[in-house]
Coordinates of C-alpha atoms and ligand atoms in Angstrom, one line a residue:
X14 CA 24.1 -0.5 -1.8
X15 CA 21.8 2.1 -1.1
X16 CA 21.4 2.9 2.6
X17 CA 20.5 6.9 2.4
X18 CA 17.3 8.8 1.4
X19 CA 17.1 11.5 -0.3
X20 CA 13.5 13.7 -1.1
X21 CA 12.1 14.5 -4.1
X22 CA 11.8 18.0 -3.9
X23 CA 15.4 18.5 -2.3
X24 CA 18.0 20.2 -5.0
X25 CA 20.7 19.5 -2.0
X26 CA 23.0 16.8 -1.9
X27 CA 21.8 16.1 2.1
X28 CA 20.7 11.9 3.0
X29 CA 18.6 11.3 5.9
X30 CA 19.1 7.3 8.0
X31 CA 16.7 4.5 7.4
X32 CA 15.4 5.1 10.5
X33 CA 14.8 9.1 10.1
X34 CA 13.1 7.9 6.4
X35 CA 10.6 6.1 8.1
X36 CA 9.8 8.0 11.5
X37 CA 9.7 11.4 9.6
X38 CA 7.4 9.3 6.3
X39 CA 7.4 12.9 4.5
X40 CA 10.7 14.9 3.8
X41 CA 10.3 18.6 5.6
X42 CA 10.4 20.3 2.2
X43 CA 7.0 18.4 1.5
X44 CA 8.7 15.7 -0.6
X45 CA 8.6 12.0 -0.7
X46 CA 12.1 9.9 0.7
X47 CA 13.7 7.8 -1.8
X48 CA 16.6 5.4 -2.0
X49 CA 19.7 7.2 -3.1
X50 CA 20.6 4.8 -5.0
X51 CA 18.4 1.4 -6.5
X52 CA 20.4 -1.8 -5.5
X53 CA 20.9 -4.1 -8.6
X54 CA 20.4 -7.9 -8.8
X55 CA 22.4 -10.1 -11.1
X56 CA 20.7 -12.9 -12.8
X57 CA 23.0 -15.5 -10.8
X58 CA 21.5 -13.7 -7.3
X59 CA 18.1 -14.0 -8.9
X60 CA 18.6 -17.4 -9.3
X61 CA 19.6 -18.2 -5.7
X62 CA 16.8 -16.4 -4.8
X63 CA 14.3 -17.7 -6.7
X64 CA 14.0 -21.2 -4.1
X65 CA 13.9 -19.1 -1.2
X66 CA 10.7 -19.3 1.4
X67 CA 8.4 -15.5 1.2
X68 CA 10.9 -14.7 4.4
X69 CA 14.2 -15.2 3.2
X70 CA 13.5 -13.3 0.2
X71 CA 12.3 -10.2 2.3
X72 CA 15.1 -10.2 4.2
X73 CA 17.6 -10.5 1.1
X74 CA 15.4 -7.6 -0.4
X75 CA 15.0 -5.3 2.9
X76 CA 19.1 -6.0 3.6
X77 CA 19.9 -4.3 0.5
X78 CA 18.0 -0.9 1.6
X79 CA 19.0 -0.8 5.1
X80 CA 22.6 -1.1 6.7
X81 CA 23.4 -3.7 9.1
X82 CA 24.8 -0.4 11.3
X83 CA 21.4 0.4 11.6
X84 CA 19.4 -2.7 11.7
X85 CA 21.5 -5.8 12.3
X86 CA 20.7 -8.7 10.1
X87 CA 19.9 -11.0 13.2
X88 CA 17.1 -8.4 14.0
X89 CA 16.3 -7.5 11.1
X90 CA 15.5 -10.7 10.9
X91 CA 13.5 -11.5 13.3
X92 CA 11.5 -8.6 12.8
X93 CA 10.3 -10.2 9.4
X94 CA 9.6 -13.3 10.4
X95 CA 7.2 -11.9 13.4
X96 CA 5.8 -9.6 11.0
X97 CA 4.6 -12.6 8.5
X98 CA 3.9 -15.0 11.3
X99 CA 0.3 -13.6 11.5
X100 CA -0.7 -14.5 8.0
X101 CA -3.0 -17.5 7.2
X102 CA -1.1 -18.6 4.4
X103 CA 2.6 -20.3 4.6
X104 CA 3.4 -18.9 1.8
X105 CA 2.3 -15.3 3.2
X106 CA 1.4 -14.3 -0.7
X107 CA 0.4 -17.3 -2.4
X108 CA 0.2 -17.3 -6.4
X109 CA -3.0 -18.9 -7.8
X110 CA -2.1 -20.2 -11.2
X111 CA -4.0 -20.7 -14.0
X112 CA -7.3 -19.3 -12.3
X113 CA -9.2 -19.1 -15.3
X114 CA -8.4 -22.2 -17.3
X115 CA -8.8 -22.0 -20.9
X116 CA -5.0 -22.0 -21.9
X117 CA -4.6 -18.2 -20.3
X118 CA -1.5 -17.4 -18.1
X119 CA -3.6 -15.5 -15.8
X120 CA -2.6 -15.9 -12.1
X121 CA -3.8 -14.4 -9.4
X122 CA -1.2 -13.0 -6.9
X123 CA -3.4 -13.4 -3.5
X124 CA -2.6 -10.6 -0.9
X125 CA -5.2 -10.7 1.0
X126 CA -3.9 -13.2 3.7
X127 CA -3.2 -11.0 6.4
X128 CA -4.9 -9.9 9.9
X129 CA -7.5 -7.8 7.7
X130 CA -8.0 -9.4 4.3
X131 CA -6.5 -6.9 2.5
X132 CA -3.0 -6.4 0.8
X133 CA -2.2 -3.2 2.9
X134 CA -1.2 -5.6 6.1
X135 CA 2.1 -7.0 4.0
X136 CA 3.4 -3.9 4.6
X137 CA 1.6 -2.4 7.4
X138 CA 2.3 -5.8 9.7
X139 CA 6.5 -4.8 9.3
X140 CA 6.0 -1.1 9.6
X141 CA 4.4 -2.0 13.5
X142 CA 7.4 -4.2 14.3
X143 CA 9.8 -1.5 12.9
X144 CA 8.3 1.3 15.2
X145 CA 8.2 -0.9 18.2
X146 CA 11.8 -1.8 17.4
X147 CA 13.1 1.7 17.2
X148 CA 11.3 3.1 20.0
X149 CA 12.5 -0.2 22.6
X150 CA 16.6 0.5 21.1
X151 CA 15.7 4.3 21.8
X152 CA 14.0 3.7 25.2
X153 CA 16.1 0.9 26.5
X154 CA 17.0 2.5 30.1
X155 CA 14.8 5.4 30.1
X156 CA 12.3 5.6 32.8
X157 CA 8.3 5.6 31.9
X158 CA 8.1 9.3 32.3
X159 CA 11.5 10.1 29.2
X160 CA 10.6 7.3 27.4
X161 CA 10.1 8.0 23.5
X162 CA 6.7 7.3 21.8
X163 CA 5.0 7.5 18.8
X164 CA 1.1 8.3 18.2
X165 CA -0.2 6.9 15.4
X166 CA -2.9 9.4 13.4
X167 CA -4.9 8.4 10.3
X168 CA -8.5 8.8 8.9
X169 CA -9.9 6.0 6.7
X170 CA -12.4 5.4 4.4
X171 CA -11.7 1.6 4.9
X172 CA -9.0 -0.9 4.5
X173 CA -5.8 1.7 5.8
X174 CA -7.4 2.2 8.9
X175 CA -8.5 -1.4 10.0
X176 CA -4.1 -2.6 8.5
X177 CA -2.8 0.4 10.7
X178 CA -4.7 -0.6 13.9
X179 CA -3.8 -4.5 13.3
X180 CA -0.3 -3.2 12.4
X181 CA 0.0 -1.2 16.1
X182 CA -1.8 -3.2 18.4
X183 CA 0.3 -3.8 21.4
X184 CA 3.5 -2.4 20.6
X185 CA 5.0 -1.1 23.5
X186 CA 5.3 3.0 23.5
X187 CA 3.6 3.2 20.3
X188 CA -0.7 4.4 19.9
X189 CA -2.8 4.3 17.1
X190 CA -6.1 6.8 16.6
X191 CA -7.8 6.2 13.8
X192 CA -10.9 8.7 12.7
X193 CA -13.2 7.6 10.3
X194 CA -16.6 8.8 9.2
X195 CA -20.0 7.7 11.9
X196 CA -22.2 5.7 9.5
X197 CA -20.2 5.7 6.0
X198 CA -17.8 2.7 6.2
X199 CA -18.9 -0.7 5.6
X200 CA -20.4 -2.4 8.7
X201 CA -17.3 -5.2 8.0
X202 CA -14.5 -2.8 8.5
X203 CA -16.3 -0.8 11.4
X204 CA -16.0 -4.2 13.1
X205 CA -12.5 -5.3 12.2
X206 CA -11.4 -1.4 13.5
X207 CA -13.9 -1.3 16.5
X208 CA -13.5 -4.8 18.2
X209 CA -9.4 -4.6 18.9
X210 CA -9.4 -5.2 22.6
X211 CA -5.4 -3.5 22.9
X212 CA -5.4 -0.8 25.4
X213 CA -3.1 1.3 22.6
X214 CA -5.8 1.7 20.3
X215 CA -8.4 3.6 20.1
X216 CA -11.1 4.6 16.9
X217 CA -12.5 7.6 16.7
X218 CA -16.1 7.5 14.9
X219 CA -16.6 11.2 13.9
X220 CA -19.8 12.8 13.1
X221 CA -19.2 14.3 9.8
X222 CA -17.3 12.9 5.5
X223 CA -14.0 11.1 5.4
X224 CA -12.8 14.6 4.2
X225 CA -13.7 16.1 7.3
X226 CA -11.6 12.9 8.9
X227 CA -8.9 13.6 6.6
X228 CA -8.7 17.3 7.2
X229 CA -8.3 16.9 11.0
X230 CA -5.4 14.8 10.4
X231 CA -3.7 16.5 8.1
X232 CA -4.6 20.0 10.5
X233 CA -3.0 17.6 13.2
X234 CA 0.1 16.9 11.2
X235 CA 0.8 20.6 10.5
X236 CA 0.3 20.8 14.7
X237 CA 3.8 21.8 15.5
X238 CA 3.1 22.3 19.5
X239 CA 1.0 19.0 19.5
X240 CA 3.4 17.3 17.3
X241 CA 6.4 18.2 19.6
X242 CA 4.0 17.0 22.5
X243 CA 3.2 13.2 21.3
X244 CA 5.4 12.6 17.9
X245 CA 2.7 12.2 15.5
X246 CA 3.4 9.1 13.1
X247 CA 1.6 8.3 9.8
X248 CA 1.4 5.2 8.4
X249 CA 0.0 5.9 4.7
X250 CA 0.9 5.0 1.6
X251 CA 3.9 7.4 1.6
X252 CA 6.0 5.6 4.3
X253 CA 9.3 4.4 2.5
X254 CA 8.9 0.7 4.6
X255 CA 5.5 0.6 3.0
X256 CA 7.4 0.3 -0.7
X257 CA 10.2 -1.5 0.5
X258 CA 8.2 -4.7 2.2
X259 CA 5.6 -4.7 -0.9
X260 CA 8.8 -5.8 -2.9
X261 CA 9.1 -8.6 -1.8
X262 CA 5.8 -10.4 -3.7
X263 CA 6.8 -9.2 -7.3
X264 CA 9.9 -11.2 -6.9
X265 CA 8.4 -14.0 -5.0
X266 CA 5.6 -14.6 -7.5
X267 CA 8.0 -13.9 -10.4
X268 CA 9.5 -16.9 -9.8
X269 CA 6.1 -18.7 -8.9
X270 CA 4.9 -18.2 -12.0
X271 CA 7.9 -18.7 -14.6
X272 CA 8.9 -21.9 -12.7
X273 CA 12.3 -22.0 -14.5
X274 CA 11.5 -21.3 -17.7
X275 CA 11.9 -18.1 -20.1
X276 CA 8.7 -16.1 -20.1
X277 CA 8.1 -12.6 -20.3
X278 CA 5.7 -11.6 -17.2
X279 CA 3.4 -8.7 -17.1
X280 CA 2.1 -7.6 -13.9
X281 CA -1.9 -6.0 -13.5
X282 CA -1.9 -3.7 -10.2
X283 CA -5.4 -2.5 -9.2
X284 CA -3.9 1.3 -8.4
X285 CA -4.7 4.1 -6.5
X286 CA -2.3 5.7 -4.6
X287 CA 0.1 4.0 -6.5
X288 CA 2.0 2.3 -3.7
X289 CA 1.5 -1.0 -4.4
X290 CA 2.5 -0.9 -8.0
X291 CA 5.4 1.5 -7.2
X292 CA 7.2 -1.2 -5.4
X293 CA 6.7 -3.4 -8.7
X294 CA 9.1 -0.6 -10.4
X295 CA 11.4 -1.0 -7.8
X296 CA 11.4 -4.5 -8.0
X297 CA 12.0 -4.3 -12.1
X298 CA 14.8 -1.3 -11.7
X299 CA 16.7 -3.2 -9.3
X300 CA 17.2 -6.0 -12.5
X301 CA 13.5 -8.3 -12.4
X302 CA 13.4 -8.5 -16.0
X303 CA 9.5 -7.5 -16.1
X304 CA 7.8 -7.1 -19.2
X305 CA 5.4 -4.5 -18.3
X306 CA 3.6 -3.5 -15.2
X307 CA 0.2 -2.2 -16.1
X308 CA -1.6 0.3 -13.5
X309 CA -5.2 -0.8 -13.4
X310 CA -7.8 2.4 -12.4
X311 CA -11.4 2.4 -11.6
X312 CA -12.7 6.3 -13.1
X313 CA -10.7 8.0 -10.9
X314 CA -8.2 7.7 -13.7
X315 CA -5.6 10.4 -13.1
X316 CA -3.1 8.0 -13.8
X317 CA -4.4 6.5 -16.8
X318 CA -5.0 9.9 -17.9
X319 CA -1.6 11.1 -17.3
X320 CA -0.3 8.1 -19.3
X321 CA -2.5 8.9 -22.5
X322 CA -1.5 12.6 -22.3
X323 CA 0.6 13.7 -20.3
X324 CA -1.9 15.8 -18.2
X325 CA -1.4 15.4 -14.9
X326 CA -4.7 17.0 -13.6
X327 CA -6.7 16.6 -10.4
X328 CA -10.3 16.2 -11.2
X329 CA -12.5 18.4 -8.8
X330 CA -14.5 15.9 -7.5
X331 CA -13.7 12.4 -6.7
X332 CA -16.3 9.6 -8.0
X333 CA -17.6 6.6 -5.5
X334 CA -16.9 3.8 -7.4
X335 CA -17.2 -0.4 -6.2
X336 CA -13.6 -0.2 -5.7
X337 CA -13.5 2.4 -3.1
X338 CA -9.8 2.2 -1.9
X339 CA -8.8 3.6 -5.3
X340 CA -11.0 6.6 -5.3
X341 CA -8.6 9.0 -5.1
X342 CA -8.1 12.6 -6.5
X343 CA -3.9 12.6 -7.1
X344 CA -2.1 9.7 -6.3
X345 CA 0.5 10.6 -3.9
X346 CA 3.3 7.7 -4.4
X347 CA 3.1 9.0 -8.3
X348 CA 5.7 11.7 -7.6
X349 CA 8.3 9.0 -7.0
X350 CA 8.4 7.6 -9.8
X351 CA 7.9 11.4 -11.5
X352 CA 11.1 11.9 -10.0
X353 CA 12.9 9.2 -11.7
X354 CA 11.4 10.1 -14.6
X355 CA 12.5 13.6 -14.5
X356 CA 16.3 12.8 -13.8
X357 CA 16.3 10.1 -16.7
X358 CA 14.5 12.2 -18.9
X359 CA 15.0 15.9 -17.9
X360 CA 18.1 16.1 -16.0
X361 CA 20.4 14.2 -17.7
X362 CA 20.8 11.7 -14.6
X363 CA 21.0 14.6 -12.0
X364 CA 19.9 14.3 -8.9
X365 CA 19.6 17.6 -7.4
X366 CA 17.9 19.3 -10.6
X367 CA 15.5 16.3 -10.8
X368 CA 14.8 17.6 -7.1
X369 CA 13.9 21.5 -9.4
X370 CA 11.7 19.8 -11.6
X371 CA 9.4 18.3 -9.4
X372 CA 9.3 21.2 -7.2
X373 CA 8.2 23.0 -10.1
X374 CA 5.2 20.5 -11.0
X375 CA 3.9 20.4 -7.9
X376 CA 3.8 24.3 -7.3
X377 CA 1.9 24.3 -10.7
X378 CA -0.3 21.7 -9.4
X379 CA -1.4 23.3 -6.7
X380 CA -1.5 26.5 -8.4
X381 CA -3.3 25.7 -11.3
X382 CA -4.5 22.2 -10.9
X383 CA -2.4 20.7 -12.7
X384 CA 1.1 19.7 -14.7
X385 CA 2.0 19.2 -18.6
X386 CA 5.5 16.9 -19.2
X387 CA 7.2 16.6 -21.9
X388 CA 6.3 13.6 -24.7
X389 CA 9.6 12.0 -23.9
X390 CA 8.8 11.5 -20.4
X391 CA 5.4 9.5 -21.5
X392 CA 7.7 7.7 -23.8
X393 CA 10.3 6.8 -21.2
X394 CA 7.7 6.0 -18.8
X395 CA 6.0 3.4 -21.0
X396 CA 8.9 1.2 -21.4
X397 CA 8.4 0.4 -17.9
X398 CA 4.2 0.8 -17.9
X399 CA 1.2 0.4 -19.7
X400 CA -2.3 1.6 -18.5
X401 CA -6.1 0.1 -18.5
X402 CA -9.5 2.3 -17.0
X403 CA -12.2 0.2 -15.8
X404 CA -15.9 1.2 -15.3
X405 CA -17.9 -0.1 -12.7
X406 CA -19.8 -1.9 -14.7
X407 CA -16.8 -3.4 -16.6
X408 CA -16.1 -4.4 -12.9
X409 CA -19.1 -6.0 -11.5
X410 CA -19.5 -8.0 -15.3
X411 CA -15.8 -9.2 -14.4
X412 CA -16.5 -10.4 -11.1
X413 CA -19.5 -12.0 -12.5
X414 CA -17.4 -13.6 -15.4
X415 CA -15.0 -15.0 -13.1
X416 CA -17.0 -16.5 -10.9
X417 CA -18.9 -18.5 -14.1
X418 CA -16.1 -19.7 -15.7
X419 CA -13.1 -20.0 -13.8
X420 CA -11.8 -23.4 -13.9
X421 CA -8.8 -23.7 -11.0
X422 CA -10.9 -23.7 -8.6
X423 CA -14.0 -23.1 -9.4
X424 CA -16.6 -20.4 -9.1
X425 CA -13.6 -18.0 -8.2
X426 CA -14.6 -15.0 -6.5
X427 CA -12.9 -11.9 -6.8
X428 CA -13.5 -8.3 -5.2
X429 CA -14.1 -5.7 -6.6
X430 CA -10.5 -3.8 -6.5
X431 CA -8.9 -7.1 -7.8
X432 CA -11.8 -7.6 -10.5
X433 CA -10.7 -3.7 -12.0
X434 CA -6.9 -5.5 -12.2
X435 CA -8.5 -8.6 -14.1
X436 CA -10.6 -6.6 -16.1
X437 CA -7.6 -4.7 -17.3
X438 CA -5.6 -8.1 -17.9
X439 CA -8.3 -9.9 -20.2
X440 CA -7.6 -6.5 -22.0
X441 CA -3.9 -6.6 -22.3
X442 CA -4.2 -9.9 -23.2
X443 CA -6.7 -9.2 -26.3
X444 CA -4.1 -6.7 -27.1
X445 CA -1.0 -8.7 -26.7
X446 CA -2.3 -12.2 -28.5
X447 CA 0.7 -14.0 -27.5
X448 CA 0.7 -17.0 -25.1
X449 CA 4.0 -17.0 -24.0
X450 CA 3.5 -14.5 -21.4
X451 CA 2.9 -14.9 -18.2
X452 CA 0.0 -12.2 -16.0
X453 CA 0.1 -11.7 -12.9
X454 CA -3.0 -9.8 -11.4
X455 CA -2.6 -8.4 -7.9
X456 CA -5.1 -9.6 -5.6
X457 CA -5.8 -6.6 -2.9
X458 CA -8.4 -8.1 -1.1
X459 CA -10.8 -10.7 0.0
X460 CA -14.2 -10.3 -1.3
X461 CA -15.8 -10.6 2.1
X462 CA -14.8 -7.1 2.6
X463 CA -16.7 -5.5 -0.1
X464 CA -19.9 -7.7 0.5
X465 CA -22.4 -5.5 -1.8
X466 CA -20.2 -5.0 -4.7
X467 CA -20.0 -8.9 -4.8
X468 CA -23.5 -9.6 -4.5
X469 CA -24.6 -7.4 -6.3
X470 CA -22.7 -9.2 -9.1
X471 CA -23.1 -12.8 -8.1
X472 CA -26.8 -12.3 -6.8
X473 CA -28.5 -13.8 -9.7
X474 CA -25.8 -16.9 -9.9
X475 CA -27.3 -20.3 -9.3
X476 CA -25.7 -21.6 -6.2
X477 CA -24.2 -18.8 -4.7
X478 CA -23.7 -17.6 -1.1
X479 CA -21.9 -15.2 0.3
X480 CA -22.4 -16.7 3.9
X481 CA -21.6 -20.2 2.4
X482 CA -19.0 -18.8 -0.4
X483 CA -17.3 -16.0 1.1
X484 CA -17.4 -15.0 4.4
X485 CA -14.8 -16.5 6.4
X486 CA -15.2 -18.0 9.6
X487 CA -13.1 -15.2 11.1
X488 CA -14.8 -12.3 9.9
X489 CA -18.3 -13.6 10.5
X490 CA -17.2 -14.2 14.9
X491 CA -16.4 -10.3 14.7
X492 CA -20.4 -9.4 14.9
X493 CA -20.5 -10.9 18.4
X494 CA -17.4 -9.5 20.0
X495 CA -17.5 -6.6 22.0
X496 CA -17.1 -2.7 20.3
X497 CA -14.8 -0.2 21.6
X498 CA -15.1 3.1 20.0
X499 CA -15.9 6.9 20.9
X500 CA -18.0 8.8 19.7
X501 CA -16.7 12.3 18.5
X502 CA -19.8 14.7 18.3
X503 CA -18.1 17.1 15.9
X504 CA -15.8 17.5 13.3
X505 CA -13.5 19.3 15.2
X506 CA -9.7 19.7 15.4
X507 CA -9.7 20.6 18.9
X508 CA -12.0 18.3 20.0
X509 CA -10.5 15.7 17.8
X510 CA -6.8 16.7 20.3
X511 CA -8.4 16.6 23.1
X512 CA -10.2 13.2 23.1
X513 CA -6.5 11.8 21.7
X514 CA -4.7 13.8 25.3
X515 CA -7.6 12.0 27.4
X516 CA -6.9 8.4 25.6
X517 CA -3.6 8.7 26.0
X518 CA -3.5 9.4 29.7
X519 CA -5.3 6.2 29.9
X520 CA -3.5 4.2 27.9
X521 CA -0.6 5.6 30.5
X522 CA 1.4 6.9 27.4
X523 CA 0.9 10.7 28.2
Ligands
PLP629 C1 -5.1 0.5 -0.8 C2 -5.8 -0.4 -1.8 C3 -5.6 -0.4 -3.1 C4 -4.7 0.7 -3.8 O1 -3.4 0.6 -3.5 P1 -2.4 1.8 -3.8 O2 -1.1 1.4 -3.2 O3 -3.0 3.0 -3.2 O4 -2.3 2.0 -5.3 C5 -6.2 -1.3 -3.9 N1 -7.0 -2.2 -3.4 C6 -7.3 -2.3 -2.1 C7 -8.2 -3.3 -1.6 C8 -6.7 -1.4 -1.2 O5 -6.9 -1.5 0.1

C-alpha cells in the first residue's frame, strides 16, 4: 500500500498526505510528488477485476493510493461515481474494437466522452470533486469570512483550459480563472470556456501569445503575498490525481480488448506532456502485464528524441503542428518516470540518491539546455516503451485513410491528436508482423474540436460533412448561448491580479 508521496528532487526521507500531494501539485524543492511506493496487483485480483463496471474499477485502483484515514471508502466513493456521472457514455471510456477491419487488432480507446470532448475531463472531472471535498471537510463549521478556498489559475492554448473550468464549475469555496490568448484559440474552445454560466468562473481573454498567458501564471504562482492571500491551485498535468484517475482506462480497456484470452497488448498514447501515457506505466508497474506502451509525438519530439539518444534537449522553438495540445517544448510528467529510471538504473534501488540524480539533470537542463543519460537507462526504459514521430502530413493522410477505409463503423473519423497515435500504430504493427497482439490507440479527443485539421483532410471525400459527420448536437447549441468573458487589455501581471481580486469579490469568495 502506498499512501505517502515523496518528490523527485528530494534526497530526504520526508512523505507528504494525499491530500497535501494534490493541494500543493508541485513539491516545494521544484519536484514532481510520487507514490512512495507502486501498489502491486496479483493476477487472481486482476481477474476479479476484470468484470467490474469503469467505477468499481476506479475505486479499487484510487483505494490502493489513498488511505481510508484520509478519504473513507464510502466517500471516496461517491466522489467517483459523481465525477463519471457527467459522461455520455455508460461505459465512461468505451473501447471501439476492431475499427479498421481487415484482420488488424487495432482498437480505439475513446476518451473523449466527457463535458468537453476531450480525454483531459477523466481526470480533471475527479480532481473538481476532490477540491470541493477537501475544502467542505476543512470548512465544515467555519463562518463565510475563515472559510478555506482555493483559486484555480491556468492559461490554455485549448483543451486544459475548457476540462479545468468544466472540472470547477460550482464547487463550493473553490474559483477557476483561466487566461488564454484574444483571437488565437479555436472559435470551438472559446465557446465551450466562454459560455459557463457558474458565478465561480471566470475567463480571462488577454491581449497578447499563450506564452504571455503562461508567464502570468507561472509569475502568479511564484506570488508568495498573493498566494498566501487566495491559495492558488493548478490543475495541469502535474497534479498526482491527474495520473492516478487516468489509470483507470488502461486496465479497463485491457480487459475489453483481451476478452479472456492470452494476448500481448500494446498501447499507442498520442503524448505531450506525458501524463496520459505516464499513468499507462503505472498501470503496467503495478503488475498489467503490457507488452509495450508506445509514446506517439507530433515534431515536437523531445521524447522520441530522448528515446533514440539519450539527449534530453529542449528545442528553442516550439513548432504549431495539427495536433496542437502536444506542442510542447519539455514534457513535464517525463521526470517521473526519469526518476524511476534513475533509482532502477543509477541508484541501485535508492530512493533518496535517485532524488541527486534528477536534481542534477534538471540543473543541467536549465543550465545548458539539456541532459545526457547513460545507455543503460535507454535500455531499461525500452523494456517498458517504444517510440514513433509523426509529421503532419503523416497525420492529415491518416485521418484521411481512416476515414476511407475503416470498416467497424464506417467512415471513422479521427482527430488529429488521435490520428498521430494511429499513425504510429499502423507503424508498430508493420514492424511487429504478428497478429496475436492486441493495440490499443488512445483516443484524446473528438474531432469536432479540431474542425480545420479534419476538413482539411476529409474535404475532398465524397460524402462528407462535418456539420452532418461530426459536430455534435451539443457543441453546435454553444454558438447561441450567451458569452461571459473579460477582456484584459494587457499582458500584465498586475493587471492580470487585479481583475482576479475584483472577480472574486463578486463571486463573494474574497
Ligand atoms: C493534453 C492532450 C494530449 C497530450 O496529453 P499529455 O498528457 O500531455 O501527454 C493529447 N491530446 C489531446 C487532445 C490533449 O488535450
Amino acid at each position: 500500500m502506498s499512501h505517502s508521496y515523496r518528490s523527485t528532487r528530494s534526497s530526504a526521507k520526508e512523505t507528504q498526505s494525499f491530500e497535501n500531494t494534490i493541494i500543493q501539485g508541485l513539491a516545494s524543492d521544484g519536484g514532481l510528488f510520487i507514490p512512495s511506493e507502486i501498489p502491486q496487483v496479483d493476477a487472481k485480483t486482476l481477474e476479479k477485476w476484470s468484470s467490474l463496471s469503469f467505477q468499481d474499477l476506479a475505486l479499487e485502483i484510487m483505494k490502493l493510493y489513498i488511505s481510508s484515514e484520509e478519504i473513507p471508502e464510502a466517500d471516496l466513493k461517491e466522489l467517483v461515481q459523481r465525477s463519471y456521472s457527467t459522461f455520455r457514455s455508460s461505459e465512461v471510456t468505451p473501447l471501439a474494437k476492431n475499427v479498421s477491419g481487415n484482420g488488424e487488432h487495432l482498437h480505439v480507446l475513446e476518451l473523449y466522452h466527457g463535458p468537453t470532448y476531450a480525454f483531459k475531463d477523466v481526470a480533471l472531472q475527479f480532481v473538481g470533486n476532490l477540491f470541493e471535498y477537501f475544502l467542505q471537510r476543512a470548512n465544515k463549521d467555519l463562518p463565510q469570512e475563515k472559510r478555506k478556498k482555493i483559486t484555480v489559475v491556468g492559461a490554455t492554448s485549448g483543451d486544459t483550459g475548457s476540462a479545468a473550468i468544466y472540472g470547477m464549475r460550482g464547487k463550493k469555496d473553490v474559483s477557476v480563472f483561466i487566461l488564454y490568448p484574444t483571437g488565437r484559440i479555436s472559435p470551438i474552445q472559446e465557446e465551450q470556456m466562454t459560455t459557463v454560466p457558474d458565478k465561480n468562473v471566470q475567463t480571462l481573454s488577454v491581449k497578447g501569445t499563450f506564452d504571455n498567458c503562461q508567464d502570468i501564471v507561472k509569475a502568479i504562482f511564484g506570488d508568495v503575498e498573493f498566494n498566501k492571500k487566495h491559495n492558488v491551485g493548478a490543475v495541469n498535468s502535474i497534479n498526482w490525481a491527474r495520473i492516478l484517475a487516468q489509470m483507470t482506462y488502461y486496465f479497463y480497456a485491457y480487459f475489453q480488448a483481451i476478452k479472456g484470452a492470452q494476448s500481448k497488448v500494446k498501447f499507442v498514447v498520442p503524448s505531450g506532456n506525458f501524463g496520459d501515457i505516464l499513468a499507462g506505466y503505472y498501470a503496467k508497474k503495478m503488475g498489467l502485464p503490457v507488452e509495450r506502451l508506445v509514446i506517439a509525438t507530433n515534431s515536437n519530439d523531445i521524447l522520441d528524441r530522448f528515446m533514440k539518444t539519450g539527449i534530453y534537449e529542449r528545442s528553442d522553438d516550439v513548432a504549431a503542428t495539427l495536433s496542437p495540445a502536444m506542442d510542447i517544448l519539455v514534457s513535464s510528467n517525463f521526470e517521473r518516470l526519469l526518476w524511476y529510471l534513475a533509482r532502477d538504473v543509477l541508484a541501485a534501488g535508492d530512493d533518496q540518491k535517485a532524488g541527486e540524480i534528477l536534481n542534477q539533470w534538471f540543473v543541467q537542463l536549465k543550465t545548458e539546455g539539456k541532459f545526457v543519460v547513460d545507455p543503460a537507462v535507454i535500455e531499461r526504459a525500452l523494456t517498458d516503451f517504444d517510440s514513433e514521430r509523426v509529421s503532419d502530413p503523416e497525420t492529415k493522410e491518416t485521418i484521411k485513410e481512416m476515414y476511407r477505409s475503416s470498416q467497424n463503423p464506417k467512415n471513422y473519423i479521427l482527430d488529429p491528436h488521435t490520428a498521430v497515435g494511429v499513425c504510429a500504430t499502423k507503424r508498430q504493427m508493420a514492424k511487429d508482423n504478428d497478429n496475436s497482439i492486441q493495440y490499443i490507440s488512445l483516443s484524446t479527443a473528438h474531432p469536432a474540436k479540431f474542425a480545420d485539421a479534419v476538413n482539411d483532410a476529409l474535404s475532398e471525400c465524397e460524402g462528407y460533412s462535418f456539420e452532418k459527420d461530426v459536430l455534435p448536437e451539443e457543441l453546435k447549441k454553444l454558438s447561441t448561448l450567451e458569452k461571459k468573458l473579460k477582456f484584459v487589455e494587457k499582458a500584465d501581471v498586475g493587471l492580470v491580479k487585479q481583475t482576479i481580486e475584483e472577480e472574486l469579490v463578486k463571486m463573494g469568495l474574497f
